[in-house]
Amino acid sequence: MLARPFRALAALVLLALASQAAPAEQIRIRYWPQNSGASTVMKPADAGQPTGVKVSRFGLRTEPYYCLPKANCLKTYCHKCTGQNVTLPIYLPAATPRIAHTWSGISYQYTNFTVNVNFLQDGSVEVVYADGPF
């Protein structure tokens, strides 16, 4: 008699867990400064090295990523840790994003696409494309 309500409760819990949105695949690309002046253009990894890391849908697997998304704009930011102006090649869709400023960077949020620009303490910048053109 207790088995029937327990099965219904278990089915309800399983349905609730399955209906939550799964995290998306991500491409993480780290850009390094080319010089130590007041303003610099950032560059990806050296030739022959992977330009980024592709993270699987649930974050269980990572693999080297050798392609860069085709940048359609150059954005200049003031690096939050070094105070240096940095210019990054970034792919942003033509639509208008919702822009959020966080403690570590800037997030461009589109309907089904997100670009996060994170400023790291070593002077580099990490660009994360989630559900993007990859």
Coordinates of N, CA and C in Angstrom, one line a residue:
M1 N 0.8 -1.2 0.0 CA 0.0 0.0 0.0 C 0.9 1.3 0.0
L2 N 2.0 1.2 0.7 CA 2.9 2.4 0.7 C 3.7 2.5 -0.6
A3 N 3.8 1.4 -1.3 CA 4.6 1.4 -2.5 C 4.1 2.3 -3.6
R4 N 2.8 2.4 -3.7 CA 2.2 3.2 -4.8 C 2.5 4.7 -4.5
P5 N 2.2 5.3 -3.4 CA 2.6 6.7 -3.2 C 4.1 6.9 -3.3
F6 N 4.9 6.0 -2.8 CA 6.4 6.1 -2.9 C 6.8 6.2 -4.4
R7 N 6.2 5.3 -5.3 CA 6.5 5.3 -6.7 C 6.1 6.7 -7.3
A8 N 4.9 7.2 -7.0 CA 4.5 8.4 -7.5 C 5.4 9.6 -7.1
L9 N 5.8 9.6 -5.8 CA 6.7 10.6 -5.3 C 8.1 10.5 -6.1
A10 N 8.6 9.3 -6.2 CA 9.9 9.1 -6.9 C 9.8 9.5 -8.4
A11 N 8.7 9.3 -9.0 CA 8.5 9.7 -10.4 C 8.4 11.2 -10.5
L12 N 7.8 11.8 -9.5 CA 7.7 13.3 -9.5 C 9.0 13.9 -9.3
V13 N 9.8 13.4 -8.4 CA 11.2 13.9 -8.1 C 12.1 13.7 -9.4
L14 N 12.0 12.6 -10.0 CA 12.8 12.3 -11.2 C 12.4 13.2 -12.3
L15 N 11.1 13.5 -12.5 CA 10.6 14.4 -13.5 C 11.1 15.8 -13.2
A16 N 11.1 16.3 -12.0 CA 11.6 17.6 -11.6 C 13.1 17.8 -11.9
L17 N 13.9 16.7 -11.6 CA 15.3 16.8 -11.9 C 15.6 16.8 -13.4
A18 N 14.8 16.0 -14.1 CA 15.1 15.9 -15.6 C 14.7 17.2 -16.3
S19 N 13.7 18.0 -15.7 CA 13.2 19.1 -16.5 C 14.1 20.4 -16.3
Q20 N 15.1 20.3 -15.4 CA 16.0 21.5 -15.2 C 16.9 21.6 -16.4
A21 N 17.2 22.9 -16.8 CA 18.1 23.1 -18.0 C 19.5 22.6 -17.7
A22 N 20.0 21.9 -18.7 CA 21.3 21.4 -18.6 C 22.3 22.4 -19.0
P23 N 23.5 22.5 -18.4 CA 24.5 23.4 -18.8 C 25.0 23.2 -20.2
A24 N 25.3 24.3 -20.9 CA 25.7 24.2 -22.3 C 27.1 23.9 -22.5
E25 N 27.5 23.5 -23.8 CA 28.9 23.4 -24.1 C 29.5 24.8 -24.1
Q26 N 30.8 24.8 -23.8 CA 31.5 26.1 -23.8 C 32.8 26.0 -24.5
I27 N 33.2 27.1 -25.0 CA 34.6 27.3 -25.5 C 35.2 28.4 -24.7
R28 N 36.4 28.0 -24.1 CA 37.1 29.0 -23.3 C 38.4 29.3 -24.0
I29 N 38.6 30.6 -24.3 CA 39.8 31.1 -25.0 C 40.5 32.1 -24.1
R30 N 41.8 31.8 -23.9 CA 42.6 32.8 -23.1 C 43.5 33.6 -24.0
Y31 N 43.4 34.9 -23.7 CA 44.2 35.9 -24.5 C 45.3 36.5 -23.6
W32 N 46.5 36.6 -24.2 CA 47.6 37.1 -23.4 C 48.0 38.5 -24.0
P33 N 48.5 39.4 -23.1 CA 49.0 40.7 -23.6 C 50.3 40.6 -24.5
Q34 N 50.3 41.4 -25.6 CA 51.5 41.3 -26.5 C 52.7 42.2 -25.9
N35 N 52.3 43.2 -25.2 CA 53.4 44.1 -24.6 C 52.9 44.6 -23.3
S36 N 53.7 45.4 -22.6 CA 53.4 45.9 -21.3 C 53.1 47.4 -21.3
G37 N 52.7 47.9 -22.4 CA 52.4 49.4 -22.5 C 51.1 49.7 -21.9
A38 N 50.7 50.9 -22.0 CA 49.4 51.4 -21.4 C 48.2 50.8 -22.2
S39 N 48.4 50.4 -23.4 CA 47.4 49.8 -24.2 C 48.0 48.6 -25.0
T40 N 47.3 47.5 -25.1 CA 47.8 46.4 -25.8 C 46.7 45.6 -26.5
V41 N 47.1 45.0 -27.6 CA 46.2 44.0 -28.3 C 46.5 42.7 -27.8
M42 N 45.4 41.9 -27.4 CA 45.6 40.6 -26.8 C 45.8 39.6 -28.0
K43 N 46.6 38.5 -27.7 CA 46.7 37.4 -28.7 C 46.4 36.1 -28.0
P44 N 46.0 35.1 -28.8 CA 45.7 33.8 -28.2 C 47.1 33.1 -28.1
A45 N 47.0 31.8 -27.8 CA 48.2 31.0 -27.5 C 49.1 31.0 -28.7
D46 N 50.4 30.6 -28.5 CA 51.4 30.5 -29.5 C 51.0 29.5 -30.6
A47 N 51.7 29.6 -31.7 CA 51.4 28.7 -32.9 C 51.6 27.3 -32.5
G48 N 50.8 26.4 -32.9 CA 50.9 25.0 -32.6 C 50.2 24.6 -31.3
Q49 N 49.9 25.5 -30.5 CA 49.2 25.3 -29.2 C 47.7 25.4 -29.4
P50 N 46.9 24.7 -28.6 CA 45.5 24.9 -28.8 C 45.1 26.3 -28.3
T51 N 44.2 26.9 -29.1 CA 43.8 28.3 -28.8 C 42.8 28.4 -27.6
G52 N 42.2 27.2 -27.3 CA 41.2 27.2 -26.2 C 40.9 25.8 -25.7
V53 N 39.9 25.7 -24.9 CA 39.4 24.5 -24.4 C 37.9 24.4 -24.6
K54 N 37.5 23.2 -25.1 CA 36.1 23.0 -25.3 C 35.6 22.1 -24.1
V55 N 34.6 22.6 -23.4 CA 34.1 21.9 -22.2 C 32.8 21.3 -22.6
S56 N 32.6 20.0 -22.3 CA 31.4 19.3 -22.6 C 30.2 19.8 -21.9
R57 N 29.0 19.3 -22.4 CA 27.8 19.8 -21.9 C 27.6 19.8 -20.4
F58 N 28.1 18.8 -19.7 CA 28.0 18.7 -18.2 C 29.3 19.0 -17.5
G59 N 30.3 19.4 -18.3 CA 31.6 19.8 -17.7 C 32.4 18.6 -17.3
L60 N 32.1 17.4 -17.7 CA 32.8 16.2 -17.3 C 34.0 15.9 -18.2
R61 N 34.0 16.5 -19.4 CA 35.1 16.3 -20.3 C 35.6 17.6 -21.0
T62 N 36.9 17.7 -21.1 CA 37.5 18.9 -21.8 C 38.4 18.4 -22.8
E63 N 38.5 19.1 -23.9 CA 39.4 18.8 -25.0 C 40.0 20.0 -25.6
P64 N 41.2 19.9 -26.2 CA 41.8 21.1 -26.8 C 41.0 21.6 -27.9
Y65 N 41.0 22.9 -28.1 CA 40.2 23.5 -29.2 C 41.1 24.4 -30.0
Y66 N 41.3 24.1 -31.3 CA 42.2 24.8 -32.1 C 41.7 25.9 -33.0
C67 N 40.4 26.1 -33.0 CA 39.8 27.1 -33.9 C 39.3 28.3 -33.0
L68 N 39.3 29.5 -33.6 CA 38.8 30.6 -33.0 C 37.5 31.0 -33.7
P69 N 36.5 31.4 -33.0 CA 35.3 31.9 -33.6 C 35.7 33.1 -34.5
K70 N 35.0 33.3 -35.6 CA 35.4 34.4 -36.5 C 35.0 35.7 -35.9
A71 N 35.9 36.5 -35.4 CA 35.7 37.8 -34.7 C 35.1 38.8 -35.7
N72 N 34.0 39.4 -35.3 CA 33.4 40.5 -36.1 C 33.5 41.9 -35.5
C73 N 34.3 41.9 -34.4 CA 34.5 43.3 -33.8 C 35.7 43.2 -32.9
L74 N 36.3 44.3 -32.7 CA 37.4 44.5 -31.7 C 36.9 45.3 -30.6
K75 N 36.9 44.8 -29.4 CA 36.4 45.5 -28.2 C 37.6 45.9 -27.3
T76 N 37.6 47.2 -26.8 CA 38.7 47.6 -25.9 C 38.1 47.8 -24.5
Y77 N 38.7 47.2 -23.6 CA 38.3 47.2 -22.2 C 39.4 47.7 -21.3
C78 N 39.1 48.2 -20.2 CA 40.1 48.5 -19.1 C 40.2 47.3 -18.2
H79 N 41.3 46.6 -18.2 CA 41.5 45.4 -17.5 C 41.3 45.7 -16.0
K80 N 40.4 44.9 -15.4 CA 40.0 45.2 -14.0 C 41.1 45.0 -13.0
C81 N 42.1 44.1 -13.3 CA 43.2 43.8 -12.4 C 44.4 44.7 -12.6
T82 N 44.7 45.0 -13.9 CA 46.0 45.7 -14.2 C 45.8 47.1 -14.5
G83 N 44.5 47.5 -14.8 CA 44.2 48.9 -15.2 C 44.7 49.3 -16.6
Q84 N 45.2 48.3 -17.4 CA 45.7 48.5 -18.7 C 44.5 48.4 -19.7
N85 N 44.6 49.2 -20.8 CA 43.6 49.0 -21.9 C 44.0 47.8 -22.7
V86 N 43.0 46.9 -22.9 CA 43.2 45.7 -23.7 C 42.2 45.6 -24.8
T87 N 42.6 45.2 -26.0 CA 41.7 45.1 -27.2 C 41.6 43.6 -27.5
L88 N 40.4 43.1 -27.6 CA 40.1 41.7 -27.9 C 39.3 41.5 -29.2
P89 N 39.7 40.5 -30.0 CA 38.8 40.2 -31.1 C 37.7 39.3 -30.6
I90 N 36.5 39.7 -30.8 CA 35.3 38.9 -30.2 C 34.3 38.7 -31.3
Y91 N 33.6 37.6 -31.2 CA 32.4 37.4 -32.1 C 31.2 37.8 -31.3
L92 N 30.4 38.7 -31.7 CA 29.1 39.1 -31.1 C 28.1 39.1 -32.2
P93 N 26.9 38.5 -32.0 CA 25.8 38.6 -33.0 C 25.3 40.0 -33.2
A94 N 24.6 40.2 -34.3 CA 24.1 41.5 -34.6 C 22.9 42.0 -33.7
A95 N 22.3 41.1 -32.9 CA 21.2 41.5 -32.0 C 21.7 42.3 -30.9
T96 N 20.8 42.9 -30.1 CA 21.2 43.7 -29.0 C 21.2 42.8 -27.7
P97 N 22.4 42.8 -27.1 CA 22.5 41.9 -25.9 C 22.1 42.6 -24.6
R98 N 21.9 41.8 -23.6 CA 21.7 42.3 -22.2 C 23.1 42.2 -21.7
I99 N 23.6 43.4 -21.2 CA 25.0 43.4 -20.7 C 25.0 43.5 -19.2
A100 N 25.8 42.6 -18.6 CA 25.9 42.5 -17.2 C 27.3 42.7 -16.8
H101 N 27.6 43.6 -15.8 CA 28.9 43.8 -15.3 C 29.1 43.0 -14.0
T102 N 30.1 42.1 -14.0 CA 30.3 41.3 -12.8 C 31.6 41.7 -12.1
W103 N 31.9 41.1 -11.0 CA 33.2 41.5 -10.3 C 34.4 41.1 -11.1
S104 N 34.3 40.1 -12.0 CA 35.5 39.7 -12.7 C 35.4 40.0 -14.2
G105 N 34.4 40.6 -14.7 CA 34.3 40.9 -16.1 C 33.0 41.4 -16.6
I106 N 32.7 41.1 -17.9 CA 31.5 41.6 -18.5 C 30.8 40.4 -19.2
S107 N 29.5 40.4 -19.2 CA 28.7 39.3 -19.8 C 27.8 39.9 -20.8
Y108 N 27.8 39.4 -22.1 CA 26.9 39.7 -23.1 C 25.9 38.6 -23.3
Q109 N 24.7 38.8 -22.9 CA 23.7 37.8 -22.9 C 22.6 38.0 -24.0
Y110 N 22.6 37.0 -24.9 CA 21.6 37.0 -26.0 C 20.5 36.0 -25.7
T111 N 19.6 35.9 -26.6 CA 18.5 34.9 -26.3 C 19.0 33.5 -26.1
N112 N 19.9 33.0 -27.0 CA 20.3 31.6 -26.9 C 21.9 31.6 -27.0
F113 N 22.5 32.6 -26.6 CA 24.0 32.7 -26.8 C 24.6 33.6 -25.7
T114 N 25.7 33.3 -25.1 CA 26.3 34.1 -24.1 C 27.8 34.2 -24.3
V115 N 28.3 35.4 -24.2 CA 29.8 35.7 -24.3 C 30.2 36.3 -23.0
N116 N 31.1 35.7 -22.2 CA 31.6 36.2 -21.0 C 33.0 36.6 -21.2
V117 N 33.4 37.8 -20.8 CA 34.8 38.3 -20.8 C 35.2 38.4 -19.4
N118 N 36.2 37.6 -19.0 CA 36.7 37.5 -17.6 C 38.1 38.1 -17.6
F119 N 38.4 39.0 -16.7 CA 39.7 39.5 -16.5 C 40.4 38.8 -15.4
L120 N 41.6 38.2 -15.7 CA 42.3 37.4 -14.7 C 43.5 38.2 -14.1
Q121 N 43.9 37.8 -12.9 CA 44.9 38.5 -12.1 C 46.2 38.5 -12.8
D122 N 46.5 37.5 -13.6 CA 47.9 37.5 -14.3 C 47.9 38.4 -15.5
G123 N 46.9 39.2 -15.7 CA 46.9 40.1 -16.8 C 46.3 39.6 -18.1
S124 N 45.9 38.3 -18.1 CA 45.3 37.7 -19.3 C 43.8 37.9 -19.2
V125 N 43.1 37.6 -20.3 CA 41.7 37.7 -20.4 C 41.1 36.4 -20.9
E126 N 40.1 35.9 -20.3 CA 39.4 34.7 -20.8 C 38.1 35.0 -21.4
V127 N 37.8 34.6 -22.6 CA 36.6 34.8 -23.3 C 35.9 33.4 -23.3
V128 N 34.6 33.4 -22.8 CA 33.9 32.1 -22.8 C 32.7 32.3 -23.6
Y129 N 32.6 31.4 -24.7 CA 31.4 31.4 -25.5 C 30.5 30.2 -25.1
A130 N 29.3 30.4 -24.7 CA 28.4 29.4 -24.3 C 27.2 29.3 -25.3
D131 N 27.0 28.1 -25.9 CA 26.0 27.9 -26.9 C 26.2 28.7 -28.1
G132 N 27.5 28.9 -28.5 CA 27.8 29.8 -29.5 C 28.1 29.2 -30.9
P133 N 28.8 29.9 -31.7 CA 29.0 29.5 -33.1 C 30.1 28.4 -33.3
F134 N 30.1 27.3 -32.6 CA 31.1 26.4 -32.6 C 30.6 25.0 -32.9

